[in-house]
Every structure is written in C-alpha cells, then in structure tokens.
Tab-separated table of C-alpha atoms and ligand atoms in Angstrom:
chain	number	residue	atom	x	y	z
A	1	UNK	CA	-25.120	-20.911	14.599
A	2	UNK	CA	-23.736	-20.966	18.156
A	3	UNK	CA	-23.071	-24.966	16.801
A	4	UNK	CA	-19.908	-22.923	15.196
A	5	UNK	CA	-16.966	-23.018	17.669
A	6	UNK	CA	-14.312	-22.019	15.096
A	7	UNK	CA	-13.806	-20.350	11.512
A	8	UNK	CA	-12.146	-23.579	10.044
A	9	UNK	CA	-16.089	-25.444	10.682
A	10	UNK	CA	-17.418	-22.540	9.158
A	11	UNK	CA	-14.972	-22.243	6.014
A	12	UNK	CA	-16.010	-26.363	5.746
A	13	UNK	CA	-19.991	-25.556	5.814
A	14	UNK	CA	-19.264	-22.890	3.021
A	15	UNK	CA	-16.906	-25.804	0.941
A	16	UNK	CA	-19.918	-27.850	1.404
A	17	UNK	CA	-22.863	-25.189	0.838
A	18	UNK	CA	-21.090	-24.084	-3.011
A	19	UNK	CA	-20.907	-25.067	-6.215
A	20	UNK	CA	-17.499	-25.230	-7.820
A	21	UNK	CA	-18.162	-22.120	-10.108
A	22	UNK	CA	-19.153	-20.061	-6.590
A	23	UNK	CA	-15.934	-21.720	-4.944
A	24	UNK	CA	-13.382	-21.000	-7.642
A	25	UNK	CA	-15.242	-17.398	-7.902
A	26	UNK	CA	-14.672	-16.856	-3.885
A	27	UNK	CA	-11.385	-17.995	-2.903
A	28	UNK	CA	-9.796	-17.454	-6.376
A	29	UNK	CA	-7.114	-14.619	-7.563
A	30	UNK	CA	-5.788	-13.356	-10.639
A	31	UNK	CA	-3.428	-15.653	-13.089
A	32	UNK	CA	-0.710	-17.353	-10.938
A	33	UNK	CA	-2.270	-16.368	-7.557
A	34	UNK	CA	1.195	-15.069	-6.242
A	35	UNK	CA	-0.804	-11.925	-4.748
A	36	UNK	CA	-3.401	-14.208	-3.404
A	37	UNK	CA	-0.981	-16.680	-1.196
A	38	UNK	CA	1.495	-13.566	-0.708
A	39	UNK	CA	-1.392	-11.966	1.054
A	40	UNK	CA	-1.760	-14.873	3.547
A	41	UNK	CA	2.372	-15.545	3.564
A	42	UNK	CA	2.915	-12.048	4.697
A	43	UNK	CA	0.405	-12.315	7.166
A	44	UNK	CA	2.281	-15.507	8.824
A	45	UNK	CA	5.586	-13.996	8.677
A	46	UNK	CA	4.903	-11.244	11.401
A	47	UNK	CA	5.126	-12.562	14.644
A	48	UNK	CA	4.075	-10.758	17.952
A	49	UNK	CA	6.825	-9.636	20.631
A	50	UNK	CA	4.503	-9.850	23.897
A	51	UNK	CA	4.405	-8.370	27.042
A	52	UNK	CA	3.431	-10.022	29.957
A	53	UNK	CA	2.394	-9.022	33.799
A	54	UNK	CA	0.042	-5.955	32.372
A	55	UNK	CA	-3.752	-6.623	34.081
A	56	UNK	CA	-6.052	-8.083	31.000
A	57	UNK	CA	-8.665	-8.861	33.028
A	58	UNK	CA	-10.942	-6.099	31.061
A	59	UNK	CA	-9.923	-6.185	27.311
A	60	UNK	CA	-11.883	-3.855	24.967
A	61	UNK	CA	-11.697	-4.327	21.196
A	62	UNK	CA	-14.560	-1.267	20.319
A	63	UNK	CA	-13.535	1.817	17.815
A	64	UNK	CA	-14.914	4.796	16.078
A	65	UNK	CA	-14.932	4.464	12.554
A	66	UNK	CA	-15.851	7.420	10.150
A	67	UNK	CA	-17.528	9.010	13.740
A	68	UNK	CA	-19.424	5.734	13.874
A	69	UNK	CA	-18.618	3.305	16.891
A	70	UNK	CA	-18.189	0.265	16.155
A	71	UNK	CA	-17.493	-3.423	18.164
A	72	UNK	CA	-14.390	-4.070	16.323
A	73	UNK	CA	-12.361	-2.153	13.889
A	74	UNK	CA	-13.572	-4.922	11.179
A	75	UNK	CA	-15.436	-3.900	7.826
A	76	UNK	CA	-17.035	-5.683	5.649
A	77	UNK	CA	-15.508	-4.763	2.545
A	78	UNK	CA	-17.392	-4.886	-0.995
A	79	UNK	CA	-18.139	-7.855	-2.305
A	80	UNK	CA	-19.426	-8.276	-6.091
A	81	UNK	CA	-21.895	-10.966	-6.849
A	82	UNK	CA	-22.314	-12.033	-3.598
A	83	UNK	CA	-25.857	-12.718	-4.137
A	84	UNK	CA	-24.163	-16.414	-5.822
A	85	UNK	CA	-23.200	-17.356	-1.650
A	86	UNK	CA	-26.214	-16.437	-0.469
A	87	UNK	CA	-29.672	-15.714	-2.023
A	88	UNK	CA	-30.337	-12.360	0.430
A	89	UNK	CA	-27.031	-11.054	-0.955
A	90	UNK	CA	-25.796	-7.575	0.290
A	91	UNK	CA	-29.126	-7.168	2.763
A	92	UNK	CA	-28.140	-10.584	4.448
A	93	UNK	CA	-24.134	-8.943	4.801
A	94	UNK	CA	-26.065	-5.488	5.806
A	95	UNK	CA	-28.279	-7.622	8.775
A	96	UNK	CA	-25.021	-9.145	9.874
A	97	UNK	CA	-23.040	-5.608	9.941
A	98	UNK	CA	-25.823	-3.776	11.806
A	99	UNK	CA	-26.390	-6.694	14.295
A	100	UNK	CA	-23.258	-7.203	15.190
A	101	UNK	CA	-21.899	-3.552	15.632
A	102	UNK	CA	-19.367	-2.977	11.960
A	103	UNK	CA	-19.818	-0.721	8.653
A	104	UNK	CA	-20.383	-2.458	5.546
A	105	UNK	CA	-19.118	-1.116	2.370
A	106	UNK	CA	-21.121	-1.949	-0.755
A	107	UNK	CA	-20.288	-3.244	-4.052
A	108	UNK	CA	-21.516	-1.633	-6.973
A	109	UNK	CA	-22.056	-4.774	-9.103
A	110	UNK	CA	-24.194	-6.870	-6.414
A	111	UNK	CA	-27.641	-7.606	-5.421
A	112	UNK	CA	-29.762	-5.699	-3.885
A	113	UNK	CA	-28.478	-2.279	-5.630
A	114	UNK	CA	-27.357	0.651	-3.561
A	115	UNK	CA	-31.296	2.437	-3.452
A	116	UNK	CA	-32.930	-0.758	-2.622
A	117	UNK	CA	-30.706	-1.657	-0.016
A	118	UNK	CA	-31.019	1.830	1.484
A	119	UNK	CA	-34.429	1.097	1.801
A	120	UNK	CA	-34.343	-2.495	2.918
A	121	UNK	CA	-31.786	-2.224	5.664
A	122	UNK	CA	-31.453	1.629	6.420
A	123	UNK	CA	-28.231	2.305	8.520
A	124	UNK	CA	-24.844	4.121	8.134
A	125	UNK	CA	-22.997	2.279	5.402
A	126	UNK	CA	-20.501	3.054	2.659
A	127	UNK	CA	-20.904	2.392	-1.116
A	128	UNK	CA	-18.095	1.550	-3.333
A	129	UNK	CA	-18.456	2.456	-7.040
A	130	UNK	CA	-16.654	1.515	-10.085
A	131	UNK	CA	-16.875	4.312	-12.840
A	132	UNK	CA	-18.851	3.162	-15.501
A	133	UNK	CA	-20.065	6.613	-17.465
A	134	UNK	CA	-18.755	10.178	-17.580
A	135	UNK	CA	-18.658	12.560	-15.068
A	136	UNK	CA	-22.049	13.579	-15.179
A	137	UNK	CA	-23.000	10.285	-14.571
A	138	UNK	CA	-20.517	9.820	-12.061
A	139	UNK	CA	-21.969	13.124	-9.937
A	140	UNK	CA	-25.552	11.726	-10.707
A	141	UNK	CA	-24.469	8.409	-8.878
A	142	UNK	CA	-22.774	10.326	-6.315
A	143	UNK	CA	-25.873	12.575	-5.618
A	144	UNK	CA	-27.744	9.239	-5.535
A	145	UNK	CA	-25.984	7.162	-2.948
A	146	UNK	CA	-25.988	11.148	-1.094
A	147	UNK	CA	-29.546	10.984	-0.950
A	148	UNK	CA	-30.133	7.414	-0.260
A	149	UNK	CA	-28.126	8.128	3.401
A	150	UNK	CA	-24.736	6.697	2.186
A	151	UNK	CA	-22.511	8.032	4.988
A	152	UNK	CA	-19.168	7.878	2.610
A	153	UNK	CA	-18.095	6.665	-1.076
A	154	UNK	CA	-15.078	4.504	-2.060
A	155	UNK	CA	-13.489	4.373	-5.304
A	156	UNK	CA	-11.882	1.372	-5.993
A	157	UNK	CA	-8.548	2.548	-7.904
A	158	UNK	CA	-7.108	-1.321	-8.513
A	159	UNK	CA	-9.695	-2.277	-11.073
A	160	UNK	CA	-9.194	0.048	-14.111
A	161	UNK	CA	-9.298	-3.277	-16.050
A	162	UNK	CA	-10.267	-6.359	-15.176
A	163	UNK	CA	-8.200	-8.927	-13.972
A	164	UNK	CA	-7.553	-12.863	-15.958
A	165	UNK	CA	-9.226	-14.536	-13.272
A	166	UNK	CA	-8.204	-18.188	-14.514
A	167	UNK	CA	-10.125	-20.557	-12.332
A	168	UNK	CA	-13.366	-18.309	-14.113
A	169	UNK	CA	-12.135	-18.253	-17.770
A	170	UNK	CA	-11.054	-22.331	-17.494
A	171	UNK	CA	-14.123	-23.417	-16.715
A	172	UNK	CA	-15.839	-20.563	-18.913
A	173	UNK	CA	-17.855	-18.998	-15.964
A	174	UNK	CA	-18.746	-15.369	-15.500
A	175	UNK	CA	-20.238	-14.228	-12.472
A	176	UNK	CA	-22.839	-11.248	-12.890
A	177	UNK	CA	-19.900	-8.807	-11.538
A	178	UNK	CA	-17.392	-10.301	-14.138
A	179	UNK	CA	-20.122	-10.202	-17.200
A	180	UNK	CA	-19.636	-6.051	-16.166
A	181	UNK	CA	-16.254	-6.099	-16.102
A	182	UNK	CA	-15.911	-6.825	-19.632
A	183	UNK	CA	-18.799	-4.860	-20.923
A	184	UNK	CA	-18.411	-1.456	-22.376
A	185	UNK	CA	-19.136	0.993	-19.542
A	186	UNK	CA	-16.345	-0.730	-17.625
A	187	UNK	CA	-14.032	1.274	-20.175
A	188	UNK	CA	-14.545	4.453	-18.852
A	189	UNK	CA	-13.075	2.592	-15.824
A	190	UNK	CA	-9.900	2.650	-17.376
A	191	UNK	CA	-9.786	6.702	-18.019
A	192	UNK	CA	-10.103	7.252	-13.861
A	193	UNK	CA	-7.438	9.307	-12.875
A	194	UNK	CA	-6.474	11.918	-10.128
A	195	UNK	CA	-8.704	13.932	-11.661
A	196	UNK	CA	-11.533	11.773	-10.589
A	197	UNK	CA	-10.315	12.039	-7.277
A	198	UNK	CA	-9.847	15.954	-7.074
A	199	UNK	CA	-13.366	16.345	-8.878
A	200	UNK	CA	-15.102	14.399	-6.272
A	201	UNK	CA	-13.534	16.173	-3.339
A	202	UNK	CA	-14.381	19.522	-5.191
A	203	UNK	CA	-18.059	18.783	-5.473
A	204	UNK	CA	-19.186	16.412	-2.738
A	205	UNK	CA	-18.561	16.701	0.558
A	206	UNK	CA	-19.496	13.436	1.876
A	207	UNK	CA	-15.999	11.506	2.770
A	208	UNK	CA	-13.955	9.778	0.006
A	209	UNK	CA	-12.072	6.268	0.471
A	210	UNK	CA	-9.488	5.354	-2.187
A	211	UNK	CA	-9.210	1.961	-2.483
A	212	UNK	CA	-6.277	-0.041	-3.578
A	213	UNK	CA	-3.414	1.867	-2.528
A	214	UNK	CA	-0.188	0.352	-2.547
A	215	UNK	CA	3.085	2.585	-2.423
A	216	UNK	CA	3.911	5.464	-0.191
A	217	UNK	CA	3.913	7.927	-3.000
A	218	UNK	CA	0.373	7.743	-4.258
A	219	UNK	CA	-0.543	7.677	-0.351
A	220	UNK	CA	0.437	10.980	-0.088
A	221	UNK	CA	-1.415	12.148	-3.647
A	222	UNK	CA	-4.559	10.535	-1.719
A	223	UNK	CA	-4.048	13.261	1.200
A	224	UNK	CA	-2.761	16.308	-0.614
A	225	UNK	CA	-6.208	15.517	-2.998
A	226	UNK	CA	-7.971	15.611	0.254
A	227	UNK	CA	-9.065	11.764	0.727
A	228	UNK	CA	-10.665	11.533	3.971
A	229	UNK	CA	-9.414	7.532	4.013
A	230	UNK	CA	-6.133	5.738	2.494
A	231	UNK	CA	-7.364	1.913	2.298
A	232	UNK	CA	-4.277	-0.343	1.117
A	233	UNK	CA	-5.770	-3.129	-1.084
A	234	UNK	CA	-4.655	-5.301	-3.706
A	235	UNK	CA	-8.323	-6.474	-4.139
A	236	UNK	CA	-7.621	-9.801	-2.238
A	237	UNK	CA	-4.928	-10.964	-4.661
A	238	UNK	CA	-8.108	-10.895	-7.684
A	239	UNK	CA	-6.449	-7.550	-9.442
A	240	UNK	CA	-2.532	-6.942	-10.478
A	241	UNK	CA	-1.002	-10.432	-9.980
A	242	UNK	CA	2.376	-10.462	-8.260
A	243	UNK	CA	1.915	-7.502	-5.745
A	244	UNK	CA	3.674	-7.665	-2.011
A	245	UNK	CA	1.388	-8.754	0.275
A	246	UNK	CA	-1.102	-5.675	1.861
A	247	UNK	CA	0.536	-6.355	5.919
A	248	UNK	CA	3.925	-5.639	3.631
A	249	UNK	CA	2.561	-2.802	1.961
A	250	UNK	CA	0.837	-0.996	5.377
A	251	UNK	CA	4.095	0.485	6.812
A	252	UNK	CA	5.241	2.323	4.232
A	253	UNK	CA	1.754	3.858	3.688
A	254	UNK	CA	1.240	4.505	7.300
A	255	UNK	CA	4.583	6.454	7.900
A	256	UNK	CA	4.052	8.170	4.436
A	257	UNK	CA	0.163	9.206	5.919
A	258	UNK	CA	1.990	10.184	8.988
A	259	UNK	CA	-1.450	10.362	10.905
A	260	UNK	CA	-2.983	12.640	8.278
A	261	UNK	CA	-6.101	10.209	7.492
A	262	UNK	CA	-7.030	7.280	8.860
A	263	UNK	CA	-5.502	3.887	6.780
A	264	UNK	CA	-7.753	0.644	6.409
A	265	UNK	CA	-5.927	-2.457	4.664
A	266	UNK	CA	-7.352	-5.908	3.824
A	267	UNK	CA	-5.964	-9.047	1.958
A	268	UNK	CA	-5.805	-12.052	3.723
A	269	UNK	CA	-7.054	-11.556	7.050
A	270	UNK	CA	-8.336	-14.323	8.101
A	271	UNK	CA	-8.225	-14.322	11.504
A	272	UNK	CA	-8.122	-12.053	14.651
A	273	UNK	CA	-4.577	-12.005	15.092
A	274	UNK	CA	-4.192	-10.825	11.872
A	275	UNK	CA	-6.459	-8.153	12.650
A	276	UNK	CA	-4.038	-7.221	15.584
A	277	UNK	CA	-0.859	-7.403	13.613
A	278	UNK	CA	-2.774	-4.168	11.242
A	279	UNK	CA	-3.243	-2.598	14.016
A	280	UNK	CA	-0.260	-2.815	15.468
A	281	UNK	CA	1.327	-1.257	12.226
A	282	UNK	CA	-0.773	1.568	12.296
A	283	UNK	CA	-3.831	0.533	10.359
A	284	UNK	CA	-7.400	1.881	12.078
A	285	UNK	CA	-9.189	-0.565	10.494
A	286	UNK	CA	-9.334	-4.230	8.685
A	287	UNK	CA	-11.633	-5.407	5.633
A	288	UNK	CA	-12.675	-9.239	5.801
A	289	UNK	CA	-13.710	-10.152	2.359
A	290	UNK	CA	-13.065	-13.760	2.143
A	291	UNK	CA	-14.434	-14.074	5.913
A	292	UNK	CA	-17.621	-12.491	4.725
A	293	UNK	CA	-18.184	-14.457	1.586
A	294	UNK	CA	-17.273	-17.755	3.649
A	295	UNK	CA	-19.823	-17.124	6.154
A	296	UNK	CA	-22.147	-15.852	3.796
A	297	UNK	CA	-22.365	-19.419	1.946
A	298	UNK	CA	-22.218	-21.040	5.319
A	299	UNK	CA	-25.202	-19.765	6.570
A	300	UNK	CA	-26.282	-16.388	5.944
A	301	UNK	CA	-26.637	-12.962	8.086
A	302	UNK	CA	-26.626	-15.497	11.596
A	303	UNK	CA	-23.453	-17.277	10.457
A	304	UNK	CA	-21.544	-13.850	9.357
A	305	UNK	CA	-22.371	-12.759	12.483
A	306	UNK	CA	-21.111	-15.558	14.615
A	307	UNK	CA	-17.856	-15.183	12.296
A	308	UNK	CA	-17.934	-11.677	13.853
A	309	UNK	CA	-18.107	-13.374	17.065
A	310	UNK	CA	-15.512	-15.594	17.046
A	311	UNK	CA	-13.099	-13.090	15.366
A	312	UNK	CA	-13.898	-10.436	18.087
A	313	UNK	CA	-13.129	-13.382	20.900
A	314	UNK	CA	-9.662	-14.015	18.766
A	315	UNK	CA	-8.712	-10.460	18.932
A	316	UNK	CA	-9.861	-10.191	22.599
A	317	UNK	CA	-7.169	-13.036	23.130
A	318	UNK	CA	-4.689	-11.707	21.055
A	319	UNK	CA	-5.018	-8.274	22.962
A	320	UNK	CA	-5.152	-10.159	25.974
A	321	UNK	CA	-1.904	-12.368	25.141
A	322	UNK	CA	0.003	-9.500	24.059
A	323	UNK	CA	-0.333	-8.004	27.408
A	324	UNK	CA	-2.609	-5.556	26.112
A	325	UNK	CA	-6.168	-3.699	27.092
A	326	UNK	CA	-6.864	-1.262	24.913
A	327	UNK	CA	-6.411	-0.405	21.049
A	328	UNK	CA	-4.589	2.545	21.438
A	329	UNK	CA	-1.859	0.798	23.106
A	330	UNK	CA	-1.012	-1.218	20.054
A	331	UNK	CA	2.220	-0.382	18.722
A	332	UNK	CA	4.588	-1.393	15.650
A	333	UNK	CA	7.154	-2.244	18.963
A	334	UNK	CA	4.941	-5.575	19.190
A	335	UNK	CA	5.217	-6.963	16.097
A	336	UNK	CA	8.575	-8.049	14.036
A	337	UNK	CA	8.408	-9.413	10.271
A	338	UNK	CA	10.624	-12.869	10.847
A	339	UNK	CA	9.844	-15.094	7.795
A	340	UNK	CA	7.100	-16.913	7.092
A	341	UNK	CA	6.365	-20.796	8.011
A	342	UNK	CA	5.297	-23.212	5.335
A	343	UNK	CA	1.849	-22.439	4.737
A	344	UNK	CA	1.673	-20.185	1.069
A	345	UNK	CA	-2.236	-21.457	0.430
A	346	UNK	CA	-5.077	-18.957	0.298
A	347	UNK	CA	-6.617	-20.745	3.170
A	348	UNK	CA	-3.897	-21.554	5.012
A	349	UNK	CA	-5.120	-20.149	8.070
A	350	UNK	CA	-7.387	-22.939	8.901
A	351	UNK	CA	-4.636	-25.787	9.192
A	352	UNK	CA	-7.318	-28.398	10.011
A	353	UNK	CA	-9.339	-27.819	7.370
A	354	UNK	CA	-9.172	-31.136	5.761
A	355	UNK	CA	-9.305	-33.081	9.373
A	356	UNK	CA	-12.775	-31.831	9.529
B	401	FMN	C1	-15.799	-12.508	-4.413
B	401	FMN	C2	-15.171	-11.135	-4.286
B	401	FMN	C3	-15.737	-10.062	-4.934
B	401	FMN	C4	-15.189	-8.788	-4.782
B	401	FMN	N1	-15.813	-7.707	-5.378
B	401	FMN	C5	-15.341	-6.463	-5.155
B	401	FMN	C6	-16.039	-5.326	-5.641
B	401	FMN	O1	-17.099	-5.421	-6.251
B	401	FMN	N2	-15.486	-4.101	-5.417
B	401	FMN	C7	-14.315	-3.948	-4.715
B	401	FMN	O2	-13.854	-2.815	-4.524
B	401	FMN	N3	-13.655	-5.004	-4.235
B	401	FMN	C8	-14.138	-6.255	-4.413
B	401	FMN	N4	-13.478	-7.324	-3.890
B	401	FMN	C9	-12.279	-7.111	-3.069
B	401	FMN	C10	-12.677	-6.971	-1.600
B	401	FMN	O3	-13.411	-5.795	-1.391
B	401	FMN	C11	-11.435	-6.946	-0.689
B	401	FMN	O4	-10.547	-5.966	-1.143
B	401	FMN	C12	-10.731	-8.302	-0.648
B	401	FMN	O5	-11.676	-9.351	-0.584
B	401	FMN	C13	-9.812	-8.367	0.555
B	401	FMN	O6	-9.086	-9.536	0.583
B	401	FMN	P1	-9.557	-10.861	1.391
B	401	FMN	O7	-10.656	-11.487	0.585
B	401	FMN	O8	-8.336	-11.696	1.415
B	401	FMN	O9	-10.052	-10.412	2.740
B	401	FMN	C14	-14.020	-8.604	-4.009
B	401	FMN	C15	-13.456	-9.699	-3.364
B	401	FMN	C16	-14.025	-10.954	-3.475
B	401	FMN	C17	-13.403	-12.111	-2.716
C-alpha cells in the first residue's frame, strides 16, 4: 500500500477495482447532482490567507473526540452497503479506524451489523441508526448498541425519505441499503421528529449526534434538546438535491452553536486542506465518506489506512503552510470565501485523474 503516493492513484485503483453499479452507487447524488458538485465547488472557493515566519518545524494534527484521542480530527462517517467495495465491509473500515488512530461511525443498513461488529472488532465507535419501528423498538435498538459498547448514537435527520438517486433507478440497481429505503419500516422514518430527539435525551444517556443539520435555527433546537454533537450534513449531496454546499452551511451553524457542542461537517472533503478550511471555520471534526468508500474498493482496511496517511501528511502541510502548529490556533481569520475556479465535478479534487 505504501506503492500509494497520492489519493488521485488511489481514487484510479478504486475506478478500476468496481463495477459500474458500485461506481454510480459511490460517487453518485440525488437527481441533478447540484448538492453533490456544490459540495466540492464550495470547498474550492475558500482560499487560505497564510502567515508566514511562525516556527513549523513540529506540526501536530492529534484531537480529542467524544473524550477519545484521536490522530486527526477525521471520522469515518456511515457508509450503507459498503460491503459492495469491499467484501470485509464495516470490519475492514473498523481495522482501518482503530489502526490508524479515528472513530468510525456505523451505518445501520451495512454488513457486518452493529452486534457482530462489536464483537469482531471491539473498540470505541459510534452507530448511526435510521428509525425503522416505533419507539419501543427504537429504545430496544438503543439499549442494544448500549450494551454492545457503542460509545455514542447518531440519528441521521436528512433521510426521512429516500432520495431519486438517478444513476441507481436508470440502470434499475438497488443496493442492499436502497432495497431498505423503500421498504415499509423506512416509513416510520418519515414520522421522526423533535420528539425523537427529546425522547432519546430523556432516556439514554449515552451522547446523541444529529446528523444532517443545515440552518442556524434547527442548530440551536439540537442544543436546547440537549444534543451532545451538531454534525452539518447534506448526506454527501445523495439526500435533498439543491442544498448550499456543507463548508457554506458551517458558519452559520457554528456562530449559532456559539461553542455550546462540538460541530462535525462532511460533504466533499476530499482532501487535507479541506479538512483545514473546517477547521478553520470552527468545525471540531470532518467526515470522509467518499475517501472511505474509495479506499475501501482500492484495497481494503491497508489502503483506507494509507488514505489516512496521506491525508494526515496533507493537513500536516497545510498546517505547516499556513504558518501554523497547532489546531487550536486555527481561526476563521485564515480563510476567505473568494469564488470558486472551474472545477464543479464530484471528483474534482484529483485534477490528474484521467493522466493516470
Ligand atoms: C455510498 C454511501 C452510503 C452512505 N450511507 C449512509 C448511511 O447509511 N447513513 C448515513 O447517515 N449516511 C450515509 N451516507 C452519507 C455519509 O455518511 C456522509 O454524510 C457523506 O458521504 C459525506 O459526504 P462525502 O461522501 O462527500 O464525504 C452515505 C454516503 C455514501 C457515499
């Protein structure tokens, strides 16, 4: 895997590795894919404002995450289905997480499920849940991922329906995850409300992410309802088409926090700069999907992990560039939105792509 100097080789081994359905499934987004290329268009229009002459000659890029330290302030978000990239599925992401030094949070509709991965790879992870029954079910599943040493639960709030994926439905393919979307315990997705949210936090005490926040106002429901962490998603572009892109979306949910709870975003990130830029706006932490699905297909838990690798050495440089040695001086004061360049495409930050 150490053959891997760069993401862009990587992101080719995983073009060659998949199938078109497993592709289209990966790097797709819902309808017109505006979301999807906003994501990565955002992320290109901020720009860095460095400073120079600070001493960079020891750069560290470690955090704390959910009282867990951690080698970069990188999760692995949940992916569905990604058993299709690679056969180990969520144990091979889980190897990768734990060797490497990030959290993993689990999808509810992948392979291995939430008990049997608790058992194959035990460590301090987070499992994501869609709500597919009432709430006794719901506090049964809860109690469940309790006991099986789940060390906090996300709700994914973007999903009440399923999106019109339209690479999937032209080529009439329906990944495992998708065949649940549009069965009928995914209606009861649909009823989730703030109620959900304020009967969890009444019941459980193990901490609650809300994923999928957008706007400053339901930021602030998140906190008054007493969510322990405000993720801004827009489910990689795959959910609501049309959204602002999630870098867009973090500053307004970050001053409307005001340092209450910890925010996470993801959508688009790509790369270690744009890692930086999030935390320059105020975000504590930044989900990887696409990265981990990419590496995934390109080789399993040794490839994610060299992704790991190389991102950590981009945000090491970035830090480094920026004049900066520590996380905690990252500001807003070093970044600026100034337009974007040409580049709109989902994968548009790995230029060479086609060279290669
Ligand atoms: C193939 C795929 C499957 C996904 N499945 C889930 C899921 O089961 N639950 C969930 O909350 N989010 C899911 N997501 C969204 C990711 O958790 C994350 O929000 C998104 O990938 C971030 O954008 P990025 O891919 O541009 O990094 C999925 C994303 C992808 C690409």
């Amino acid at each position: 895997m150490k053959d891997f100097l760069t993401l862009t080789e990587m992101v080719k081994r995983a073009r060659i590795n998949l199938n078109q359905h497993a592709w289209d499934y990966l790097i797709g987004g819902a309808e017109t894919e505006s979301a999807l290329n906003r994501n990565r268009h955002g992320l290109d229009s901020w720009v860095f404002k460095p400073r120079i002459l600070n001493d960079v000659s020891e750069v560290d890029a470690t955090s704390t995450l959910l009282g867990q330290p951690v080698r970069l302030p990188v999760v692995m978000p949940p992916i569905g289905s990604v058993q299709l990239f690679e056969a180990g599925g969520a144990a091979s992401v889980a190897r990768a997480a734990q060797e490497f030094g990030v959290l993993q949070i689990l999808s509810s509709v992948c392979l291995p499920d939430f008990e049997a991965l608790a058992k194959e790879v035990p460590g301090p992870r987070i499992y994501q849940l869609y709500l597919m029954g009432d709430k006794a079910w719901l506090d049964v599943q809860i109690q469940r991922t309790i006991d099986a040493g789940y060390t906090a639960f996300c709700l994914t709030a973007d999903t009440q329906v399923y999106s019109r994926r339209e690479r999937d439905l032209l080529k009439r393919f329906a990944p495992p995850s998708g065949r649940r979307g549009g069965s009928p315990a995914f209606g009861t997705q649909a009823k989730m409300s703030w109620k959900t949210v304020e009967h969890i936090k009444a019941k459980f005490s193990i901490p609650l992410i809300v994923k999928g926040v957008n706007v400053a106002d339901d930021a602030r429901r998140c906190v008054d309802s007493g969510v322990d962490i405000v993720y801004v998603s827009n489910h990689g572009g795959r959910q609501l088409d049309h959204t602002r892109a999630c870098i867009d979306a973090l500053p307004e949910v970050v001053a409307a926090v005001g340092g209450r709870v910890p925010v996470w975003v993801d959508g688009g990130f790509m790369r270690g700069a744009d890692v930086v830029k999030a935390l320059c706006l105020g975000a504590a932490a930044v989900g990887m999907g696409r990265i981990e699905g990419l590496a995934m297909a390109a080789g399993g838990t040794p490839a994610l992990v060299r992704a790991l690798e190389i991102i950590e050495h981009e945000v090491k440089n970035a830090l480094a560039l920026n004049g900066i040695s520590r996380l905690a001086e990252l500001s807003p004061d070093l970044v600026e939105r100034a337009g974007a360049m040409s580049s709109t495409h989902v994968l548009g930050a790995f230029p060479l792509l086609d060279q290669y």
